[in-house]
Coordinates of N, CA and C in Angstrom, one line a residue:
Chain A
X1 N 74.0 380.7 28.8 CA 73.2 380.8 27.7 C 73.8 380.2 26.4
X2 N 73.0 380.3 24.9 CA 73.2 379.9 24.0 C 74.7 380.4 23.8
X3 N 75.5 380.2 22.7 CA 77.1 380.8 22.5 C 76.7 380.9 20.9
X4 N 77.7 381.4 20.1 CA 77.3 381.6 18.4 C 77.2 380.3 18.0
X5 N 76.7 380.0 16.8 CA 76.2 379.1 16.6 C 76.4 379.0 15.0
X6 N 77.2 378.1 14.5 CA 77.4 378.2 13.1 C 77.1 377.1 12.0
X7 N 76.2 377.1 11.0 CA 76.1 375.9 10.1 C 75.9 376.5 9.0
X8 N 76.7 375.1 8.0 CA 77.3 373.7 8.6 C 77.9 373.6 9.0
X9 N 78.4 373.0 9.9 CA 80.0 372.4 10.6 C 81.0 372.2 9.9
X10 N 80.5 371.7 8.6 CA 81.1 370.9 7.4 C 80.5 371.2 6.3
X11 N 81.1 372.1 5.1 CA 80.4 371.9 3.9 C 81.9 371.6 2.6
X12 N 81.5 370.4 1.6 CA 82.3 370.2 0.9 C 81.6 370.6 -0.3
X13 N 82.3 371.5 -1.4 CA 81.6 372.1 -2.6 C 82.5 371.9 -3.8
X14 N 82.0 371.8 -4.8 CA 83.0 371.8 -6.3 C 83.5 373.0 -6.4
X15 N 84.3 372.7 -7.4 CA 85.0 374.6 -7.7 C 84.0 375.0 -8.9
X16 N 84.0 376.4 -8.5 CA 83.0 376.9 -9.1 C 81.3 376.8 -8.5
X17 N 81.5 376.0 -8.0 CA 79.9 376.8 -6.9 C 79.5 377.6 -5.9
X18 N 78.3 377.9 -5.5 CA 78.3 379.0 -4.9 C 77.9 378.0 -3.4
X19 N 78.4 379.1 -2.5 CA 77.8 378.7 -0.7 C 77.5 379.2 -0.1
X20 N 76.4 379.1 0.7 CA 76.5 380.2 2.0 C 76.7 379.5 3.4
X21 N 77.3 380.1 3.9 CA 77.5 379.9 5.5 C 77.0 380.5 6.6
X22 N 76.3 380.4 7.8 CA 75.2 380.8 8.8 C 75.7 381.0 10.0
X23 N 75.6 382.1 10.4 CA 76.2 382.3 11.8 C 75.5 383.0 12.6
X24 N 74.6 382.5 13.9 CA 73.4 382.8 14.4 C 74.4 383.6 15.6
X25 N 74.8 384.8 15.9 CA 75.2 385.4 16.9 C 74.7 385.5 18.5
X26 N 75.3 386.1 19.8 CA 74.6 385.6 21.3 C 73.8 386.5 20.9
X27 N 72.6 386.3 21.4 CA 71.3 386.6 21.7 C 71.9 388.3 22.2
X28 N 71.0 389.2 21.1 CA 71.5 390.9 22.3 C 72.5 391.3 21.6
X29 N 73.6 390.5 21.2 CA 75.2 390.8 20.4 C 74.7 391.9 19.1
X30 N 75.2 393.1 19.6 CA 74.8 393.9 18.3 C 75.9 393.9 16.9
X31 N 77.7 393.5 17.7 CA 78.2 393.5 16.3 C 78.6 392.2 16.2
X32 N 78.5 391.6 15.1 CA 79.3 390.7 14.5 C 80.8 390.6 13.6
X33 N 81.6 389.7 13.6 CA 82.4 389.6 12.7 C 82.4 388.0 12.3
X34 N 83.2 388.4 10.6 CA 83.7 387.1 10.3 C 85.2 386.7 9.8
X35 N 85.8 385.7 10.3 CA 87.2 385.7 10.2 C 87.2 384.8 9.6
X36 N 88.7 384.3 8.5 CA 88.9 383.2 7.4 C 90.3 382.6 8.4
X37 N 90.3 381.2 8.5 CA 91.4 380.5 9.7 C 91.7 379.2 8.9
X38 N 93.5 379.6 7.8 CA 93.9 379.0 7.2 C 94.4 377.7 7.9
X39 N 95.1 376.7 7.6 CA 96.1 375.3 8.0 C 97.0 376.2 8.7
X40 N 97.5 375.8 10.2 CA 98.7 376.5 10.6 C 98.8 378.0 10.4
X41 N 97.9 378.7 10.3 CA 97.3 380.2 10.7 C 96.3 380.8 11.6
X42 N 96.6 382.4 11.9 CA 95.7 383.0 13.2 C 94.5 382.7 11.8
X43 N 93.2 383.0 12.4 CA 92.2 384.0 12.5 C 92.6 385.3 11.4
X44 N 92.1 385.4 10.1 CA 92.0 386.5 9.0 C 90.9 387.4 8.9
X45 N 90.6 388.6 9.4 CA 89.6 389.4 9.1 C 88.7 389.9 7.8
X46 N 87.5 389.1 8.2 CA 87.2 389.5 7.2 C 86.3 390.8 6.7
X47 N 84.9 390.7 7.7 CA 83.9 392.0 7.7 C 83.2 391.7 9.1
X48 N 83.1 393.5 9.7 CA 82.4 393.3 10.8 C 81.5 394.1 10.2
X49 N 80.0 393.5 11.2 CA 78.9 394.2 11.3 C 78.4 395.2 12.7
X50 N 77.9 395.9 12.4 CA 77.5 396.7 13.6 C 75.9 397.0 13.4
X51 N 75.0 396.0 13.9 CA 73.7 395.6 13.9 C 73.7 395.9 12.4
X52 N 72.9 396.1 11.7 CA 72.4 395.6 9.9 C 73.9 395.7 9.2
X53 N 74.3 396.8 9.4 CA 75.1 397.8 8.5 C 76.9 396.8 8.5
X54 N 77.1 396.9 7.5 CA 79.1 396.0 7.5 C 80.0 397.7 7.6
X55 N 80.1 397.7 8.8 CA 81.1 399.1 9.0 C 82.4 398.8 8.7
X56 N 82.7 397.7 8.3 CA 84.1 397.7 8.0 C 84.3 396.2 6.9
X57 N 84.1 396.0 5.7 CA 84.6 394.9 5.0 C 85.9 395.1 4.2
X58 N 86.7 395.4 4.8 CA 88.1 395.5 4.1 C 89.4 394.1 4.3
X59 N 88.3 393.4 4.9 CA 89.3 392.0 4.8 C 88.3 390.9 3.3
X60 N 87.2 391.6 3.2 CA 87.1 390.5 2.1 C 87.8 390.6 0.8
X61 N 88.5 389.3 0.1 CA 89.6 388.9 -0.7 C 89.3 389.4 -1.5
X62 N 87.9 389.3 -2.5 CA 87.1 389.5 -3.8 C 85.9 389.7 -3.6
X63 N 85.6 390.5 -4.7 CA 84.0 390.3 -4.9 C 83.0 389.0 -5.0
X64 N 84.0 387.9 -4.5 CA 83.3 386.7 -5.1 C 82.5 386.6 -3.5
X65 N 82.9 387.3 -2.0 CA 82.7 387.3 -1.5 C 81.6 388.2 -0.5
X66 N 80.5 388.0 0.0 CA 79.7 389.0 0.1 C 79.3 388.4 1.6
X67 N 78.5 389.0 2.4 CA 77.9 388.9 3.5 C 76.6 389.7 3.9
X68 N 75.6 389.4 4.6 CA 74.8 390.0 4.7 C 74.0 390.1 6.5
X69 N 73.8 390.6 6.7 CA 73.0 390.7 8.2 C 71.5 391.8 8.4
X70 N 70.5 391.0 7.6 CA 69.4 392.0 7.3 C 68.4 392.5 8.5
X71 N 68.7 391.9 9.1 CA 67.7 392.1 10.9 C 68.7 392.2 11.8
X72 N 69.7 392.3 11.8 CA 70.7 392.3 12.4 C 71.3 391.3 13.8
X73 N 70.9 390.7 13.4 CA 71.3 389.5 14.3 C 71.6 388.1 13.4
X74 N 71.2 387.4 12.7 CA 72.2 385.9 11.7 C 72.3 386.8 10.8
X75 N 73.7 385.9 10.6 CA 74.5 386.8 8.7 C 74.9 385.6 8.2
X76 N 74.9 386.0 7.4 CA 75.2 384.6 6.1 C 76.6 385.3 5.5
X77 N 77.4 384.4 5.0 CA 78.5 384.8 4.4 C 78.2 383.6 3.1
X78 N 78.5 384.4 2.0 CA 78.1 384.3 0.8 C 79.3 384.3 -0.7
X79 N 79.7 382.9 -0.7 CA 81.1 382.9 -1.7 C 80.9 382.8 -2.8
X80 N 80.7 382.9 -4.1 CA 80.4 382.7 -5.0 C 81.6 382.4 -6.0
X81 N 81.3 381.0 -7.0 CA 82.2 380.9 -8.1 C 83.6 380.8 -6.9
X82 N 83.2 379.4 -5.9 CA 83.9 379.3 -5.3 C 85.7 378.2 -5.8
X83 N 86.8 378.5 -5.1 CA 88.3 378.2 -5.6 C 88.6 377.2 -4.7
X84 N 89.5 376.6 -4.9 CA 90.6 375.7 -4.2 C 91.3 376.8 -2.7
X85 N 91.6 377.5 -3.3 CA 91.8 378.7 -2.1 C 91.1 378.6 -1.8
X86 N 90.0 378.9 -1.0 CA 88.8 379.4 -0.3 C 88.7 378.4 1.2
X87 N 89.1 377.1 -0.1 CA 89.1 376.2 1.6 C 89.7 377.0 2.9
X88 N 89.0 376.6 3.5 CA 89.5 377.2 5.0 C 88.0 377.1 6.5
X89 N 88.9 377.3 7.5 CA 87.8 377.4 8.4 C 87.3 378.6 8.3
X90 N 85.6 379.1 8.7 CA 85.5 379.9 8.3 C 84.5 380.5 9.9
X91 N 85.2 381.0 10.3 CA 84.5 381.3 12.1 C 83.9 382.6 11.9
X92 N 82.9 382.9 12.6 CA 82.1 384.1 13.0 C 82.3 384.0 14.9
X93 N 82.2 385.8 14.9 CA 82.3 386.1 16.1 C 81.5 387.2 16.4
X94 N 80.8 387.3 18.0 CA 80.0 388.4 18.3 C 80.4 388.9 19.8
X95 N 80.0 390.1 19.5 CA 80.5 390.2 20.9 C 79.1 392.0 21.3
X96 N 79.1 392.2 22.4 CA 77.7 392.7 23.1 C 77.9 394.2 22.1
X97 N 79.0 395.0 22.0 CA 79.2 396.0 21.6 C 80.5 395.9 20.4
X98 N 80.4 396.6 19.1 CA 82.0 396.6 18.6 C 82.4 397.8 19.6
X99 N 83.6 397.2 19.8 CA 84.6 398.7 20.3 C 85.9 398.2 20.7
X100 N 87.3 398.4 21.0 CA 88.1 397.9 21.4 C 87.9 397.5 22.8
X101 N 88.4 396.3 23.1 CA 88.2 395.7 24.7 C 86.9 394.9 24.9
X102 N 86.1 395.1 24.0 CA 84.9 394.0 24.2 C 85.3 392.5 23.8
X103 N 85.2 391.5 24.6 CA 85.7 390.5 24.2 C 84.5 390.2 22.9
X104 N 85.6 389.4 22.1 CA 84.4 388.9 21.0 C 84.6 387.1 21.1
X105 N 83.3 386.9 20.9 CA 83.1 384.7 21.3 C 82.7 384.6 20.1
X106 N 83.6 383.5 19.7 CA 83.8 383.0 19.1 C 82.5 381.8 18.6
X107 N 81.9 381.6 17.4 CA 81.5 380.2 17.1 C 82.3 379.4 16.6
X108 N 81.6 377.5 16.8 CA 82.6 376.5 16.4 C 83.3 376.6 15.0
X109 N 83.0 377.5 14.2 CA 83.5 377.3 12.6 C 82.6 376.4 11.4
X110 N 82.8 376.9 9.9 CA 82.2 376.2 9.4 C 83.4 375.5 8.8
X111 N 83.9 374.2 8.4 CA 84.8 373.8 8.0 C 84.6 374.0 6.1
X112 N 85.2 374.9 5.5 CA 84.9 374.7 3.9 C 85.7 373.7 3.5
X113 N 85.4 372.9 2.2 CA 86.5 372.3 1.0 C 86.0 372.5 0.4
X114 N 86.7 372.9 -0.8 CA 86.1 373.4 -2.1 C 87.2 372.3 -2.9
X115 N 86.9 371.4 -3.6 CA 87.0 370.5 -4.5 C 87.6 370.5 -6.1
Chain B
X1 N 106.3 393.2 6.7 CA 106.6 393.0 7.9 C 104.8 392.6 8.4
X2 N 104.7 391.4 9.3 CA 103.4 390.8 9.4 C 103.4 392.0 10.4
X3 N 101.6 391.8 10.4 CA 101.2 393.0 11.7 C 101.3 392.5 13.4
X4 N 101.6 391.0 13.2 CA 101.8 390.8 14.5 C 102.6 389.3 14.6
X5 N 103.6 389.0 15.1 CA 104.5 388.4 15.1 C 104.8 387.2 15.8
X6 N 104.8 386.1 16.0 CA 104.8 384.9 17.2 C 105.6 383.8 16.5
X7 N 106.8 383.3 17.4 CA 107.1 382.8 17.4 C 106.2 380.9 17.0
X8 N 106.1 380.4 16.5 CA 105.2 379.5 15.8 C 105.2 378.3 16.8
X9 N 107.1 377.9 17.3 CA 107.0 376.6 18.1 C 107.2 375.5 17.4
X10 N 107.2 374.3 17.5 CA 106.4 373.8 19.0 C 107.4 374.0 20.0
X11 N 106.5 374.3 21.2 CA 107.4 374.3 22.3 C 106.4 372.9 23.2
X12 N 107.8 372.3 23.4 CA 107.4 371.2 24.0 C 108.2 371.3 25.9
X13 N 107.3 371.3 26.4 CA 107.6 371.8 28.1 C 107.3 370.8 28.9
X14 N 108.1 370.5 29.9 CA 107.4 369.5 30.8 C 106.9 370.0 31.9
X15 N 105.7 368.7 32.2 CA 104.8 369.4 33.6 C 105.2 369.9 34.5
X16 N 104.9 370.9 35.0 CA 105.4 371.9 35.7 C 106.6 373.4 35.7
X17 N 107.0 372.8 34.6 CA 107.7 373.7 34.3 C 107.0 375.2 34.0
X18 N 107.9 376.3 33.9 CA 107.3 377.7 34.0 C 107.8 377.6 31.9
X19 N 107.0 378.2 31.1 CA 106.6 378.7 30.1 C 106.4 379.9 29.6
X20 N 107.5 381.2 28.3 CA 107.3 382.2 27.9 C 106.8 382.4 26.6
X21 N 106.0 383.0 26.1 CA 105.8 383.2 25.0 C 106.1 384.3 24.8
X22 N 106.5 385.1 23.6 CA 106.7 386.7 23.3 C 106.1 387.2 22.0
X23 N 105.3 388.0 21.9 CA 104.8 388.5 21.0 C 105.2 390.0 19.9
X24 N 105.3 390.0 18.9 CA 105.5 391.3 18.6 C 104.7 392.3 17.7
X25 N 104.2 393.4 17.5 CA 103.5 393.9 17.1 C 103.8 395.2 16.0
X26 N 103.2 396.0 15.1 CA 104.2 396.6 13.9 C 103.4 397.5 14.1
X27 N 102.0 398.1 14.3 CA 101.2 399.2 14.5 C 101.5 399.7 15.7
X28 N 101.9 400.8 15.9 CA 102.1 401.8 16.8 C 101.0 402.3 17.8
X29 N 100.0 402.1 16.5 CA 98.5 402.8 17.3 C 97.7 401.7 17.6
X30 N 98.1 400.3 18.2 CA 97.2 399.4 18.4 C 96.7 399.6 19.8
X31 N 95.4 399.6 20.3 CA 94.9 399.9 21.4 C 94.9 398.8 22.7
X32 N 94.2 397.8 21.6 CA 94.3 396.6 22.9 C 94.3 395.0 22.5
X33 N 95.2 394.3 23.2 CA 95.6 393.3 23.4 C 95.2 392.3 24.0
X34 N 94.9 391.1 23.4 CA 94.9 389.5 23.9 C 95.6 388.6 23.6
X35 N 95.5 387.7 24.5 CA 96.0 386.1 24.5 C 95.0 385.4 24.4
X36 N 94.7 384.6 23.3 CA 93.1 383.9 22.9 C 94.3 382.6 23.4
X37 N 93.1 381.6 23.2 CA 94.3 380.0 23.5 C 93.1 379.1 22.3
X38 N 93.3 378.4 21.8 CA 92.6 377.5 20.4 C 93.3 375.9 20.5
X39 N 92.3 375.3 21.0 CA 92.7 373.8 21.3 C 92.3 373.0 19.6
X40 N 93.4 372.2 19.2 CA 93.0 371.5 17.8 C 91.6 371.5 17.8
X41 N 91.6 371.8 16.3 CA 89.9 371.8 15.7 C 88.8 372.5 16.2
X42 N 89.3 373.2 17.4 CA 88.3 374.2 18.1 C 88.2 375.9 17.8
X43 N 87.5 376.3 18.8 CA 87.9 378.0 18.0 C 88.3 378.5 18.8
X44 N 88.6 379.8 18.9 CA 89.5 380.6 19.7 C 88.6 381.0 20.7
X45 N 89.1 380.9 22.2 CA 88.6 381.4 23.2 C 89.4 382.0 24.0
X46 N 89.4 383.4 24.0 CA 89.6 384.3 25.1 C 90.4 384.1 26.4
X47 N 91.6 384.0 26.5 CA 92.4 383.6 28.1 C 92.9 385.0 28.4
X48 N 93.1 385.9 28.4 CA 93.2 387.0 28.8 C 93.2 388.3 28.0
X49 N 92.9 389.1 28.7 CA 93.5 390.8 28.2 C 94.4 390.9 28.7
X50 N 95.6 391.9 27.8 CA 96.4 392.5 28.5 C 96.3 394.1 28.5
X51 N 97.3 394.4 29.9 CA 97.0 395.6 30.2 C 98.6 396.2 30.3
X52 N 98.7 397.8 30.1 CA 99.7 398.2 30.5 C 100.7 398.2 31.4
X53 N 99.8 397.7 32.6 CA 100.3 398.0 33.8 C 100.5 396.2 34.1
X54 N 100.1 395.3 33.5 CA 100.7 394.1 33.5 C 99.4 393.2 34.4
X55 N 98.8 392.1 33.9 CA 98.1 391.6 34.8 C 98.4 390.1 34.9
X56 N 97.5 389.6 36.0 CA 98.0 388.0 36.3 C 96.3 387.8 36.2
X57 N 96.4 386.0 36.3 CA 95.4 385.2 36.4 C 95.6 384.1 36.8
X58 N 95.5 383.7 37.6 CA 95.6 382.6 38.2 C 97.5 382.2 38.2
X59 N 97.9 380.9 37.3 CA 99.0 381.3 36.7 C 99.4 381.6 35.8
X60 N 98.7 382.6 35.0 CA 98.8 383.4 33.6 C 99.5 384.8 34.4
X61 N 100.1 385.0 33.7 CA 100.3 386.4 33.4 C 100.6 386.8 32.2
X62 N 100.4 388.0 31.9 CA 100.7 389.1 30.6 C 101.1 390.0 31.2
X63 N 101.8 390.4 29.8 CA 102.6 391.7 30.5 C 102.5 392.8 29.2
X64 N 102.6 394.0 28.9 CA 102.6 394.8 27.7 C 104.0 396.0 27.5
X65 N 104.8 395.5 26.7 CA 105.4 396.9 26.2 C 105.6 397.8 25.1
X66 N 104.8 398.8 25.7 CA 104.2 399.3 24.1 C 105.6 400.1 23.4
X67 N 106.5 400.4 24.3 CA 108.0 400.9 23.7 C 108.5 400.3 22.8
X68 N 108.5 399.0 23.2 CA 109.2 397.9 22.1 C 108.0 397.4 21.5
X69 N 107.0 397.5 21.7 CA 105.7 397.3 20.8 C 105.9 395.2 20.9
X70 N 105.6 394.5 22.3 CA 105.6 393.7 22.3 C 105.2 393.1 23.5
X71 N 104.2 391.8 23.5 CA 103.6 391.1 24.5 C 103.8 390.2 25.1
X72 N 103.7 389.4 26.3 CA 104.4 388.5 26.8 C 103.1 388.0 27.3
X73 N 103.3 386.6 27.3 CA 102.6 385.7 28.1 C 103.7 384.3 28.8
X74 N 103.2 384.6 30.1 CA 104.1 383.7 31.3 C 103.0 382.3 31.9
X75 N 103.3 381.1 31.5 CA 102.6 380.0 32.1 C 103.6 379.7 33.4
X76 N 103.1 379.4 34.5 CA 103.4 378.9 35.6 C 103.3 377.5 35.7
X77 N 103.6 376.5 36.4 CA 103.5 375.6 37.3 C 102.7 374.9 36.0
X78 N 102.7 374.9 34.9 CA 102.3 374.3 34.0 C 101.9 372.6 34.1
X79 N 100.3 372.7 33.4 CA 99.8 371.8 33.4 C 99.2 370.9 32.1
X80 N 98.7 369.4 31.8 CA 98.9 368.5 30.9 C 97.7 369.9 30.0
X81 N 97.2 370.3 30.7 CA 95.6 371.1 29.9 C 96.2 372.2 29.4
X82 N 97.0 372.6 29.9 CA 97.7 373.7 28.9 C 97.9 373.6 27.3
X83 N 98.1 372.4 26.8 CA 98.6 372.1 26.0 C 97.1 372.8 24.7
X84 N 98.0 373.7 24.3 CA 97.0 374.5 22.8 C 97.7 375.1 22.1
X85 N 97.0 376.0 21.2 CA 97.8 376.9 20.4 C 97.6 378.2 21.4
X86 N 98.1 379.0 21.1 CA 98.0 380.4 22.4 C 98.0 381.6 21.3
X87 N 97.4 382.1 20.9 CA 97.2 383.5 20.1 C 97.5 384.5 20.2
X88 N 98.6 385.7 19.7 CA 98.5 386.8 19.9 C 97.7 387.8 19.1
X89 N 96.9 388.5 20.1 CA 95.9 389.5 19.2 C 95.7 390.9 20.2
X90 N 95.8 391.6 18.5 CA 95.9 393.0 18.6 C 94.8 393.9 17.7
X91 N 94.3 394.6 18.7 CA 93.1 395.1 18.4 C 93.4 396.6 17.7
X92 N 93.4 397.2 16.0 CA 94.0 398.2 16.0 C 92.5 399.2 15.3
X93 N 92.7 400.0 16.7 CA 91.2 400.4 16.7 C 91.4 402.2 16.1
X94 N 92.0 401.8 15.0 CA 92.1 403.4 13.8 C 90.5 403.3 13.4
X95 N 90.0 404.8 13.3 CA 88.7 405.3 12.7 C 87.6 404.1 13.1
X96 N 87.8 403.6 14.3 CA 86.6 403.1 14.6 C 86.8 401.8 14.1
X97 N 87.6 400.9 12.9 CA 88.1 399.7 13.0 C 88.1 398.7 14.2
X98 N 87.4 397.8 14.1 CA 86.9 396.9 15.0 C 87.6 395.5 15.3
X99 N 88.6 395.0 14.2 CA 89.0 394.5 13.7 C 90.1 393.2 14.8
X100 N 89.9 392.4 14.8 CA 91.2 391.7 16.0 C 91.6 391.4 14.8
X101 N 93.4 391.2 15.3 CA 94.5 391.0 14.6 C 95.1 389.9 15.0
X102 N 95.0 389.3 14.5 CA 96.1 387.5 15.2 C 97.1 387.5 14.9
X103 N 97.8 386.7 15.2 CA 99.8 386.2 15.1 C 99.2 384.3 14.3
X104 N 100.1 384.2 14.7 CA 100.0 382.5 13.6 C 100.2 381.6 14.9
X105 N 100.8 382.4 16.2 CA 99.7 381.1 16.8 C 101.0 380.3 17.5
X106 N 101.2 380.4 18.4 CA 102.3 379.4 19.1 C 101.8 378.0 19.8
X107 N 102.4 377.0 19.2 CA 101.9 375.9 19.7 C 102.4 375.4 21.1
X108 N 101.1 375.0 22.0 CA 102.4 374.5 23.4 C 102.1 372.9 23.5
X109 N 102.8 372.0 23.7 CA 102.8 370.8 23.9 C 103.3 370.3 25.5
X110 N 102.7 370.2 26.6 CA 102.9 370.6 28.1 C 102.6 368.6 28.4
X111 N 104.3 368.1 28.3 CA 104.3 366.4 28.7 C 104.5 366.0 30.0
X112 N 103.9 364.9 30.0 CA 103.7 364.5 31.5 C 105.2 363.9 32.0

């Protein structure tokens, strides 16, 4: 079947604008997450969802950063009054259940540069 | 002190040769463990769990010691496809925290 599914592949933005990013989860996948994946770094946590609700956003950096999952299956991740920092890959993951031991799949990433 | 520790690399191995990586970990209460593998420009995919009691795959193995709070992964009979970054991840599942934990990722470079 389908795997997550993330667009754009590629977004280049000025500093100081705003973005969102799209991450269509597997079909059924009730929690999501999103991780930040510097140059030469793992995978950074950022907020997991568990169907609508973010039961855990304690990896987002700033308020500039928000996410949303209103039906609970695509979430948008939402940067605002975007930085030179920020660039980074920016991957979503879902997996059938949150809980430890559930494998989580990965989508391809969206590539940011912020300008 | 990072929450999970790897050796960076490059480790450059010739084919066939047997390959270790070692991992280290700083939460005490971390539940459960992987080896993701992340080929350039791609994303991370899943090459094993590890388990206490130590498991194999094919020629993977992992191995877990939670005494020394640290993970091992054993390549075998090593091949040109091996060649990725290899991930250590640690799942630290306090108050329901869902969270995977990565290492920065050892690079393997496996020459013909």
């Amino acid at each position: 079947g389908a795997g997550v599914s993330q667009t754009p592949s590629n977004k280049v933005t000025e500093k100081g604008k705003y973005v969102e990013l799209r991450c269509d989860p597997i079909s059924g996948h009730t929690a999501l997450y999103w991780y930040r994946q510097s140059l030469g770094q793992g995978p950074e946590f950022l907020i997991y969802f568990q169907g609508t609700g973010a039961a855990d956003d304690s990896g987002l950096p700033n308020d500039r950063f928000f996410a949303v999952r209103p039906e609970g299956s695509v979430s948008t991740l939402k940067i605002q009054r975007t930085e030179r920092g920020d660039s980074a890959v920016y991957l979503c993951a879902s997996s059938s259940r949150g809980g430890a031991g559930y494998e989580q799949y990965f989508g391809p990433g969206t590539r940011l540069t912020v300008t | 002190r990072k929450e999970v520790e790897q050796d960076p690399g490059p480790f450059n191995v010739p084919e066939g040769a047997t390959v270790a990586f070692n991992c280290t970990y700083s939460n005490s209460a971390s539940q459960s463990f992987f080896w993701y593998r992340q080929d350039c420009r791609k994303e991370p995919k899943l090459l094993m769990s590890v388990y206490s009691s130590g498991n194999e795959d094919g020629r993977f193995t992992a191995q877990l010691n939670r005494a020394s709070q640290y993970i091992s992964l054993l390549i075998r009979d090593s091949k040109l496809s091996d060649s990725a970054t290899y991930l250590c991840v640690v799942n630290i599942d306090n108050f329901g925290n869902e969270k995977l934990t990565f290492g920065t990722g050892t690079r393997l470079t496996i020459i013909p």
